[in-house]
Short mmCIF file of C-alpha atoms and ligand atoms in Angstrom, two decimals:
data_model
loop_
_atom_site.label_atom_id
_atom_site.label_comp_id
_atom_site.label_asym_id
_atom_site.label_seq_id
_atom_site.Cartn_x
_atom_site.Cartn_y
_atom_site.Cartn_z
CA MET J 12 8.97 -6.15 -5.80
CA ALA J 13 4.90 -6.42 -5.23
CA GLU J 14 3.71 -10.05 -5.62
CA ASN J 15 0.89 -10.34 -8.05
CA LYS J 16 0.03 -13.93 -8.04
CA TYR J 17 -3.31 -13.47 -5.67
CA ASN J 18 -6.10 -11.70 -7.78
CA GLY J 19 -8.52 -11.10 -4.74
CA PHE J 20 -7.82 -7.98 -2.36
CA SER J 21 -8.73 -10.04 0.66
CA THR J 22 -6.29 -12.81 -0.29
CA ARG J 23 -3.16 -10.11 -1.19
CA ALA J 24 -4.22 -8.49 2.03
CA ILE J 25 -3.71 -11.91 4.25
CA HIS J 26 -0.84 -13.25 2.43
CA ALA J 27 1.45 -11.10 0.22
CA GLY J 28 4.34 -10.02 1.46
CA GLU J 29 4.83 -12.70 4.28
CA GLU J 30 5.18 -16.09 2.52
CA THR J 31 6.17 -18.81 5.11
CA ASP J 32 9.88 -20.09 4.73
CA ARG J 33 9.13 -23.34 4.40
CA ARG J 34 12.96 -24.41 3.76
CA ALA J 35 14.48 -26.83 5.96
CA GLY J 36 15.59 -25.62 9.47
CA SER J 37 13.52 -22.69 9.04
CA THR J 38 10.66 -22.16 12.02
CA GLY J 39 8.21 -22.26 9.43
CA ASP J 40 5.91 -19.00 11.03
CA VAL J 41 2.67 -18.03 9.47
CA VAL J 42 2.55 -14.51 10.64
CA VAL J 43 5.70 -12.55 10.16
CA PRO J 44 7.64 -12.19 13.05
CA LEU J 45 8.61 -8.80 14.97
CA HIS J 46 12.26 -8.06 14.29
CA LEU J 47 13.75 -6.14 16.70
CA SER J 48 17.38 -6.27 16.11
CA THR J 49 19.25 -2.87 15.19
CA THR J 50 21.63 -4.63 13.59
CA PHE J 51 23.18 -7.80 11.79
CA ILE J 52 26.12 -9.75 11.69
CA TRP J 53 28.49 -9.70 8.93
CA ASP J 54 30.71 -12.54 7.81
CA GLU J 55 33.98 -10.45 7.45
CA PRO J 56 34.51 -6.67 6.72
CA GLY J 57 33.03 -5.35 3.34
CA ARG J 58 30.90 -9.08 3.40
CA ALA J 59 27.47 -8.64 5.28
CA HIS J 60 26.07 -12.32 5.79
CA SER J 61 22.46 -11.50 4.65
CA GLU J 62 20.76 -8.49 2.81
CA PHE J 63 20.11 -6.48 6.36
CA GLU J 64 22.67 -4.28 7.86
CA TYR J 65 21.13 -1.93 9.93
CA ILE J 66 17.63 -1.28 10.85
CA ARG J 67 17.15 2.34 9.50
CA SER J 68 18.16 1.36 6.08
CA SER J 69 16.02 -2.26 6.03
CA ASN J 70 14.10 -4.25 8.50
CA PRO J 71 12.71 -7.71 7.94
CA THR J 72 8.84 -6.73 9.35
CA ARG J 73 9.11 -3.31 7.76
CA ASN J 74 9.86 -4.85 4.30
CA ALA J 75 6.96 -7.34 4.55
CA TYR J 76 4.96 -4.56 5.29
CA GLU J 77 6.16 -2.51 2.49
CA ARG J 78 5.34 -5.56 -0.11
CA LYS J 79 2.13 -6.31 1.47
CA LEU J 80 1.08 -2.69 1.00
CA ALA J 81 2.63 -2.31 -2.35
CA ALA J 82 0.82 -5.46 -3.51
CA LEU J 83 -2.53 -3.80 -2.58
CA GLU J 84 -2.40 -0.14 -4.06
CA ASP J 85 -0.72 -2.69 -7.42
CA ALA J 86 2.29 -0.91 -7.38
CA LYS J 87 5.72 -1.87 -7.25
CA TYR J 88 7.07 -0.26 -4.46
CA ALA J 89 6.03 0.83 -1.22
CA VAL J 90 7.92 2.95 1.24
CA ALA J 91 6.86 3.51 5.03
CA PHE J 92 7.36 6.20 7.35
CA ALA J 93 6.93 7.26 10.80
CA SER J 94 3.57 9.42 9.90
CA GLY J 95 1.77 10.72 6.93
CA LEU J 96 3.28 14.20 7.24
CA ALA J 97 7.16 12.46 7.49
CA ALA J 98 5.88 10.56 4.00
CA GLU J 99 4.71 13.52 2.81
CA ASN J 100 7.73 15.58 3.71
CA ALA J 101 9.89 12.82 1.95
CA LEU J 102 7.89 12.89 -1.12
CA MET J 103 8.41 16.89 -0.97
CA GLN J 104 11.70 16.46 -0.75
CA ALA J 105 12.12 14.39 -3.30
CA VAL J 106 10.53 16.40 -6.13
CA LEU J 107 10.33 19.83 -5.52
CA ARG J 108 12.68 22.55 -5.34
CA PRO J 109 12.70 26.60 -4.37
CA GLY J 110 10.88 28.42 -7.28
CA ASP J 111 8.60 25.20 -7.98
CA HIS J 112 4.86 25.75 -8.55
CA VAL J 113 2.28 23.35 -6.84
CA VAL J 114 -1.16 23.13 -8.34
CA ALA J 115 -3.36 21.64 -4.82
CA PHE J 116 -6.86 21.07 -4.22
CA ASP J 117 -8.07 23.85 -1.93
CA ASP J 118 -9.58 21.22 0.74
CA LEU J 119 -6.71 19.21 2.17
CA TYR J 120 -5.64 18.07 5.41
CA GLY J 121 -4.69 21.13 7.28
CA GLY J 122 -1.28 19.66 8.17
CA THR J 123 -0.51 19.26 4.71
CA ARG J 124 -0.83 22.58 3.78
CA ARG J 125 1.15 23.71 6.90
CA LEU J 126 3.98 21.50 5.21
CA LEU J 127 3.77 23.54 1.90
CA GLU J 128 3.47 26.63 3.31
CA GLU J 129 5.42 26.55 6.45
CA VAL J 130 8.06 24.18 6.24
CA PHE J 131 8.92 23.94 2.14
CA GLN J 132 9.76 27.60 1.82
CA GLY J 133 10.22 28.95 -1.53
CA LEU J 134 7.37 27.24 -3.03
CA GLU J 135 4.31 28.73 -5.00
CA VAL J 136 1.03 27.00 -4.42
CA SER J 137 -1.89 27.40 -6.11
CA TYR J 138 -5.20 26.12 -4.26
CA VAL J 139 -7.83 25.39 -6.92
CA ASP J 140 -11.35 23.28 -6.48
CA LEU J 141 -10.07 20.61 -8.46
CA SER J 142 -13.64 19.40 -8.71
CA ASP J 143 -13.52 21.21 -11.82
CA ASP J 144 -11.06 20.10 -13.41
CA GLU J 145 -10.78 22.95 -15.95
CA GLU J 146 -9.85 24.76 -12.54
CA PHE J 147 -6.73 23.24 -13.09
CA ASP J 148 -5.94 24.29 -16.46
CA ARG J 149 -6.20 27.54 -15.10
CA ALA J 150 -3.78 27.33 -12.44
CA VAL J 151 -1.07 25.15 -14.11
CA LYS J 152 2.15 27.72 -14.87
CA PRO J 153 5.68 27.22 -16.75
CA ASN J 154 6.96 25.74 -13.47
CA THR J 155 4.50 23.51 -12.16
CA ARG J 156 6.25 20.41 -11.23
CA LEU J 157 3.35 18.68 -8.84
CA LEU J 158 -0.39 17.96 -8.27
CA TRP J 159 -1.49 17.60 -5.31
CA ILE J 160 -4.73 15.95 -4.74
CA GLU J 161 -7.08 14.42 -1.74
CA SER J 162 -10.07 12.51 -2.86
CA PRO J 163 -12.16 12.58 -1.11
CA THR J 164 -11.07 15.63 0.65
CA ASN J 165 -10.52 16.25 4.28
CA PRO J 166 -13.13 17.70 5.95
CA MET J 167 -15.42 19.17 2.98
CA ILE J 168 -15.51 15.71 0.91
CA LYS J 169 -15.09 16.67 -2.19
CA VAL J 170 -14.26 14.38 -5.10
CA CYS J 171 -11.97 14.91 -7.92
CA ASP J 172 -11.89 13.07 -11.39
CA ILE J 173 -8.44 11.60 -11.12
CA ALA J 174 -7.72 10.21 -14.42
CA ALA J 175 -8.32 13.24 -15.84
CA LEU J 176 -6.50 15.45 -14.03
CA ALA J 177 -3.49 12.72 -14.33
CA ARG J 178 -4.10 12.56 -17.95
CA LYS J 179 -3.62 16.31 -18.46
CA ALA J 180 -0.32 16.54 -15.77
CA ARG J 181 1.30 13.80 -17.63
CA THR J 182 1.26 15.86 -20.68
CA LYS J 183 2.60 18.78 -19.29
CA GLY J 184 5.48 16.52 -17.27
CA ILE J 185 3.85 17.67 -13.62
CA LEU J 186 3.66 14.64 -11.24
CA THR J 187 0.30 13.52 -9.86
CA VAL J 188 0.07 12.51 -6.52
CA VAL J 189 -3.57 11.44 -4.90
CA ASP J 190 -3.55 11.29 -0.70
CA ASN J 191 -5.96 7.83 -0.46
CA THR J 192 -6.34 8.13 3.02
CA PHE J 193 -10.07 8.13 3.18
CA LEU J 194 -10.92 5.28 1.17
CA SER J 195 -7.93 3.08 1.39
CA PRO J 196 -6.66 0.97 -1.23
CA TYR J 197 -9.35 -1.39 -0.70
CA PHE J 198 -12.14 1.01 -2.11
CA GLN J 199 -9.71 3.17 -4.39
CA ARG J 200 -6.31 2.62 -6.47
CA PRO J 201 -5.41 6.13 -8.00
CA LEU J 202 -2.04 4.02 -9.54
CA ALA J 203 -4.82 2.64 -11.93
CA LEU J 204 -5.71 5.87 -12.74
CA GLY J 205 -2.40 7.21 -13.60
CA ALA J 206 -1.29 8.97 -10.65
CA ASP J 207 2.67 8.79 -10.24
CA VAL J 208 2.18 8.24 -6.19
CA VAL J 209 0.21 7.46 -3.57
CA VAL J 210 0.25 8.87 -0.19
CA HIS J 211 -1.07 7.34 2.84
CA SER J 212 -1.63 8.54 6.61
CA SER J 213 -1.78 5.08 7.54
CA THR J 214 -2.61 6.20 11.25
CA LYS J 215 -6.28 6.01 9.83
CA TYR J 216 -7.79 3.11 8.04
CA ILE J 217 -4.62 0.85 7.24
CA GLY J 218 -3.90 0.62 10.89
CA GLY J 219 -7.39 0.65 11.76
CA HIS J 220 -7.39 0.52 15.28
CA SER J 221 -6.21 3.91 16.61
CA ASP J 222 -3.27 2.64 18.17
CA VAL J 223 -0.60 3.63 15.62
CA LEU J 224 1.52 6.27 13.77
CA GLY J 225 2.06 5.92 10.32
CA GLY J 226 2.54 6.58 6.64
CA ALA J 227 3.64 5.42 3.16
CA LEU J 228 4.55 6.45 0.04
CA VAL J 229 3.61 4.16 -3.09
CA THR J 230 4.84 4.21 -6.53
CA SER J 231 5.82 2.27 -9.45
CA ASP J 232 8.20 4.64 -10.73
CA GLU J 233 11.51 3.18 -10.19
CA GLY J 234 13.52 6.52 -10.57
CA LEU J 235 10.98 8.28 -8.04
CA HIS J 236 11.03 5.39 -5.85
CA GLU J 237 15.10 4.79 -5.37
CA LYS J 238 14.86 8.92 -4.77
CA ILE J 239 12.26 8.19 -1.94
CA ARG J 240 13.85 5.21 -0.20
CA SER J 241 17.33 7.66 0.03
CA ILE J 242 15.51 10.01 1.36
CA GLN J 243 13.73 7.34 4.16
CA ASN J 244 17.34 6.25 4.94
CA ASN J 245 19.35 9.40 5.13
CA ALA J 246 16.47 11.27 7.05
CA GLY J 247 15.49 8.80 8.90
CA ALA J 248 11.57 8.89 9.53
CA VAL J 249 11.02 5.21 9.32
CA LEU J 250 8.21 3.26 10.37
CA SER J 251 9.29 1.26 13.84
CA PRO J 252 9.32 -3.00 13.37
CA PHE J 253 6.37 -2.99 15.97
CA ASP J 254 4.72 -0.64 14.20
CA SER J 255 5.04 -2.08 10.93
CA TYR J 256 4.00 -5.32 12.46
CA LEU J 257 0.63 -3.68 13.52
CA ASN J 258 0.11 -2.23 10.55
CA ILE J 259 0.61 -5.40 8.91
CA ARG J 260 -2.20 -6.95 11.09
CA GLY J 261 -4.58 -4.07 10.26
CA LEU J 262 -4.46 -4.68 6.30
CA LYS J 263 -5.74 -8.08 6.85
CA THR J 264 -8.95 -7.09 8.33
CA LEU J 265 -9.03 -3.84 5.94
CA ALA J 266 -11.96 -5.21 3.28
CA VAL J 267 -14.09 -6.32 5.98
CA ARG J 268 -13.57 -3.43 8.02
CA MET J 269 -14.14 -1.05 4.81
CA GLU J 270 -17.55 -2.48 4.04
CA ARG J 271 -18.67 -2.11 7.84
CA HIS J 272 -17.62 1.47 7.62
CA GLN J 273 -19.36 2.13 4.88
CA GLN J 274 -22.64 0.64 5.62
CA ASN J 275 -22.61 3.00 8.68
CA ALA J 276 -21.62 5.83 7.10
CA LEU J 277 -24.68 5.14 4.62
CA ARG J 278 -27.37 4.74 7.28
CA ILE J 279 -26.12 7.93 9.18
CA ALA J 280 -25.94 10.25 6.12
CA GLN J 281 -29.34 9.10 4.73
CA PHE J 282 -30.81 9.37 8.91
CA LEU J 283 -29.07 12.92 9.01
CA SER J 284 -30.18 13.99 5.23
CA ALA J 285 -34.01 13.60 6.94
CA HIS J 286 -33.59 15.56 10.01
CA PRO J 287 -34.98 19.08 10.17
CA ARG J 288 -31.68 20.70 12.13
CA VAL J 289 -29.39 19.19 9.37
CA ALA J 290 -28.51 21.90 6.97
CA ARG J 291 -26.93 19.52 4.83
CA VAL J 292 -24.60 16.52 4.27
CA LEU J 293 -21.66 15.92 2.61
CA TYR J 294 -21.17 12.07 1.93
CA PRO J 295 -20.86 10.74 -1.77
CA GLY J 296 -22.36 7.55 -1.21
CA LEU J 297 -26.10 9.00 -1.40
CA PRO J 298 -27.22 9.14 -5.14
CA ASP J 299 -27.99 12.98 -4.64
CA ASN J 300 -24.72 14.09 -4.00
CA PRO J 301 -22.71 15.88 -6.76
CA TYR J 302 -19.63 13.42 -6.47
CA HIS J 303 -21.86 10.47 -6.57
CA GLN J 304 -21.12 9.50 -10.00
CA VAL J 305 -17.52 10.16 -10.16
CA VAL J 306 -16.87 7.99 -7.37
CA LYS J 307 -18.80 5.04 -8.88
CA ARG J 308 -16.59 5.52 -11.78
CA GLN J 309 -13.09 5.97 -10.14
CA ALA J 310 -13.64 3.98 -6.85
CA THR J 311 -15.31 0.75 -5.85
CA GLY J 312 -16.80 2.69 -2.41
CA PHE J 313 -17.63 5.55 -0.96
CA GLY J 314 -16.13 5.12 2.34
CA GLY J 315 -16.92 5.82 6.43
CA MET J 316 -15.97 9.93 5.94
CA LEU J 317 -18.97 12.03 6.01
CA SER J 318 -19.36 15.88 7.09
CA PHE J 319 -22.90 17.72 7.71
CA GLU J 320 -23.62 21.19 8.90
CA LEU J 321 -25.81 21.74 11.65
CA GLU J 322 -28.67 24.56 11.18
CA GLY J 323 -27.64 27.62 13.73
CA SER J 324 -24.30 28.78 15.41
CA LEU J 325 -21.09 27.39 16.97
CA GLU J 326 -23.17 27.07 20.43
CA ASP J 327 -26.24 25.21 19.00
CA ALA J 328 -22.99 22.89 17.46
CA LYS J 329 -20.72 22.30 20.52
CA ALA J 330 -24.35 21.63 22.72
CA PHE J 331 -25.05 18.92 20.09
CA ILE J 332 -21.41 17.35 20.81
CA SER J 333 -21.87 17.75 24.47
CA HIS J 334 -25.01 15.53 24.18
CA LEU J 335 -23.27 12.37 22.26
CA ARG J 336 -22.56 9.66 24.45
CA LEU J 337 -21.20 7.17 22.06
CA PHE J 338 -19.21 9.08 19.68
CA SER J 339 -15.85 10.43 21.05
CA LEU J 340 -15.15 14.20 20.15
CA ALA J 341 -11.69 13.80 18.98
CA GLU J 342 -9.25 14.08 15.90
CA SER J 343 -7.73 11.69 13.47
CA LEU J 344 -9.92 8.92 11.59
CA GLY J 345 -10.28 5.36 10.45
CA GLY J 346 -10.45 3.32 13.15
CA MET J 347 -13.11 0.93 15.07
CA GLU J 348 -14.63 3.67 17.26
CA SER J 349 -16.94 6.75 16.21
CA LEU J 350 -15.20 9.84 15.90
CA ILE J 351 -16.69 14.00 15.73
CA GLU J 352 -15.18 16.59 15.72
CA LEU J 353 -15.32 20.45 14.59
CA PRO J 354 -12.83 21.41 11.95
CA SER J 355 -12.86 25.11 12.41
CA LEU J 356 -11.93 24.40 16.08
CA MET J 357 -9.68 21.37 15.69
CA THR J 358 -8.01 20.12 12.63
CA HIS J 359 -8.44 22.93 10.52
CA VAL J 360 -8.32 25.56 13.21
CA GLY J 361 -4.53 26.90 11.59
CA VAL J 362 -6.04 27.29 8.50
CA ASP J 363 -6.43 31.09 7.88
CA PRO J 364 -10.36 31.91 8.60
CA GLU J 365 -11.08 33.56 5.41
CA VAL J 366 -9.62 30.72 3.84
CA ARG J 367 -11.84 28.21 5.62
CA ARG J 368 -14.87 30.11 5.03
CA ALA J 369 -14.16 30.13 1.19
CA ILE J 370 -13.40 26.62 1.29
CA GLY J 371 -16.96 26.31 3.50
CA ILE J 372 -15.70 25.15 6.63
CA SER J 373 -18.25 27.03 8.45
CA ASP J 374 -18.73 27.20 12.50
CA THR J 375 -21.45 24.39 12.21
CA LEU J 376 -19.65 21.73 9.88
CA LEU J 377 -19.05 18.63 11.85
CA ARG J 378 -16.89 15.66 10.56
CA VAL J 379 -17.78 11.98 11.10
CA SER J 380 -15.39 9.05 11.14
CA VAL J 381 -18.04 6.44 11.41
CA GLY J 382 -17.06 3.51 13.06
CA LEU J 383 -17.56 -0.28 13.50
CA GLU J 384 -20.36 0.11 16.29
CA ASP J 385 -24.10 -1.34 15.54
CA ALA J 386 -25.69 1.46 13.21
CA ASP J 387 -28.38 1.71 15.36
CA ASP J 388 -26.85 2.65 18.31
CA LEU J 389 -25.12 5.63 16.49
CA ILE J 390 -28.52 6.74 15.61
CA ASP J 391 -29.75 6.36 18.55
CA ASP J 392 -26.56 8.71 19.78
CA LEU J 393 -27.46 11.04 17.59
CA LYS J 394 -31.20 11.22 17.71
CA TYR J 395 -30.29 12.19 21.31
CA ALA J 396 -27.79 15.07 21.17
CA LEU J 397 -30.55 16.25 18.11
CA GLY J 398 -33.31 16.00 20.68
CA ASP J 399 -35.34 13.79 19.67
O1 P1T I 4 -1.06 12.28 11.45
P1 P1T I 4 0.06 11.97 9.98
O2 P1T I 4 0.03 10.16 10.08
O3 P1T I 4 0.81 12.57 9.91
O4 P1T I 4 -1.32 12.01 8.93
C1 P1T I 4 -1.38 13.50 8.20
C2 P1T I 4 -2.57 13.20 7.24
C3 P1T I 4 -2.52 13.08 6.15
N1 P1T I 4 -3.29 12.88 4.92
C4 P1T I 4 -5.02 12.96 5.57
C5 P1T I 4 -5.94 12.91 4.72
C6 P1T I 4 -4.68 13.11 6.90
O5 P1T I 4 -6.37 13.21 7.14
C7 P1T I 4 -4.07 13.21 7.80
C8 P1T I 4 -4.06 13.35 9.17
N2 P1T I 4 -5.48 13.93 9.63
C9 P1T I 4 -6.00 13.78 10.74
C10 P1T I 4 -5.40 13.73 12.24
C11 P1T I 4 -7.25 14.22 10.77
O6 P1T I 4 -8.04 14.67 12.01
O7 P1T I 4 -7.56 14.66 9.67
#
């Protein structure tokens, strides 16, 4: 299903999945059209006119988006869902049964934890620091079915050795899933590192403009793909045609956006590292970051997400935020505009305070989604809010 005839990432991002129909009588669209029809005619009962019957099962715009995303992850199949969590939910339904055990990175998006704990009751979940892959060996049990990785993690920007973990999991018959939201397929392709499935919240870098909610599951495992496709169709959390259209549009500029996100993030990380009011900066692009080498090995870039800890108290962190003029205080990430948030009171407020503390999410930890503005303006804004 994925088209492999183009080698370069941007060439594939722009062309894969939506070749122009040059047959006589076709309109010759250069851009895949937005198909809104919910239903399609049949020539006679039992004989549909085309491969399309009903929008939930299949839609030309969504199919084109799925083909493009699969091509970018070097995968055979991609399935597009209405949100990242809808995609995660479908994957859990496809592979997990009550009594199964999951090993997950201890630092995960809060919503993923809620799904594992509150929606899928009857699971056993061990949250461990997978940046040390021996923690995985210690956590595995006879009933372990799934290894759930985010790398880098949200919000502590920790990294694990995906290939080493996937190899260990495979020898034990455990499926490896990697949430690739933070680096996107431009910087990291987990299937090539041995993972079985990739999860995306396409709400972030894939959409890229903070205006479309979506998620996806990407795999080259045909059996798993069939199960996921069946759940998508039967449970119904599909991505709409318009949102598919927007994601196609987003993917075309992914490479140039990710490069600029990264350039800006590095400038900001360097600035913050040298500032006396900043206790520590978590960004693997800094050469002294503990994950710098592993990211260099398994990815082609460090991305646009960073976190940092201010010296002082929660009140100091709130005062700092209140003086920012360019960074918006908001959840989510991956859009054009720079965002900042306080995980302990925002994205991760639902995580048990004890667990938060153990992971390192302190009251003054700030997470930044570095946008595409001019780095000098972003740094000026930080300087002002830091009181320089
Ligand atoms: O919001 P949704 O599209 O359902 O995706 C959930 C999700 C999954 N995985 C990761 C790594 C995520 O960061 C998210 C959503 N995260 C935020 C909204 C946030 O501010 O971190």
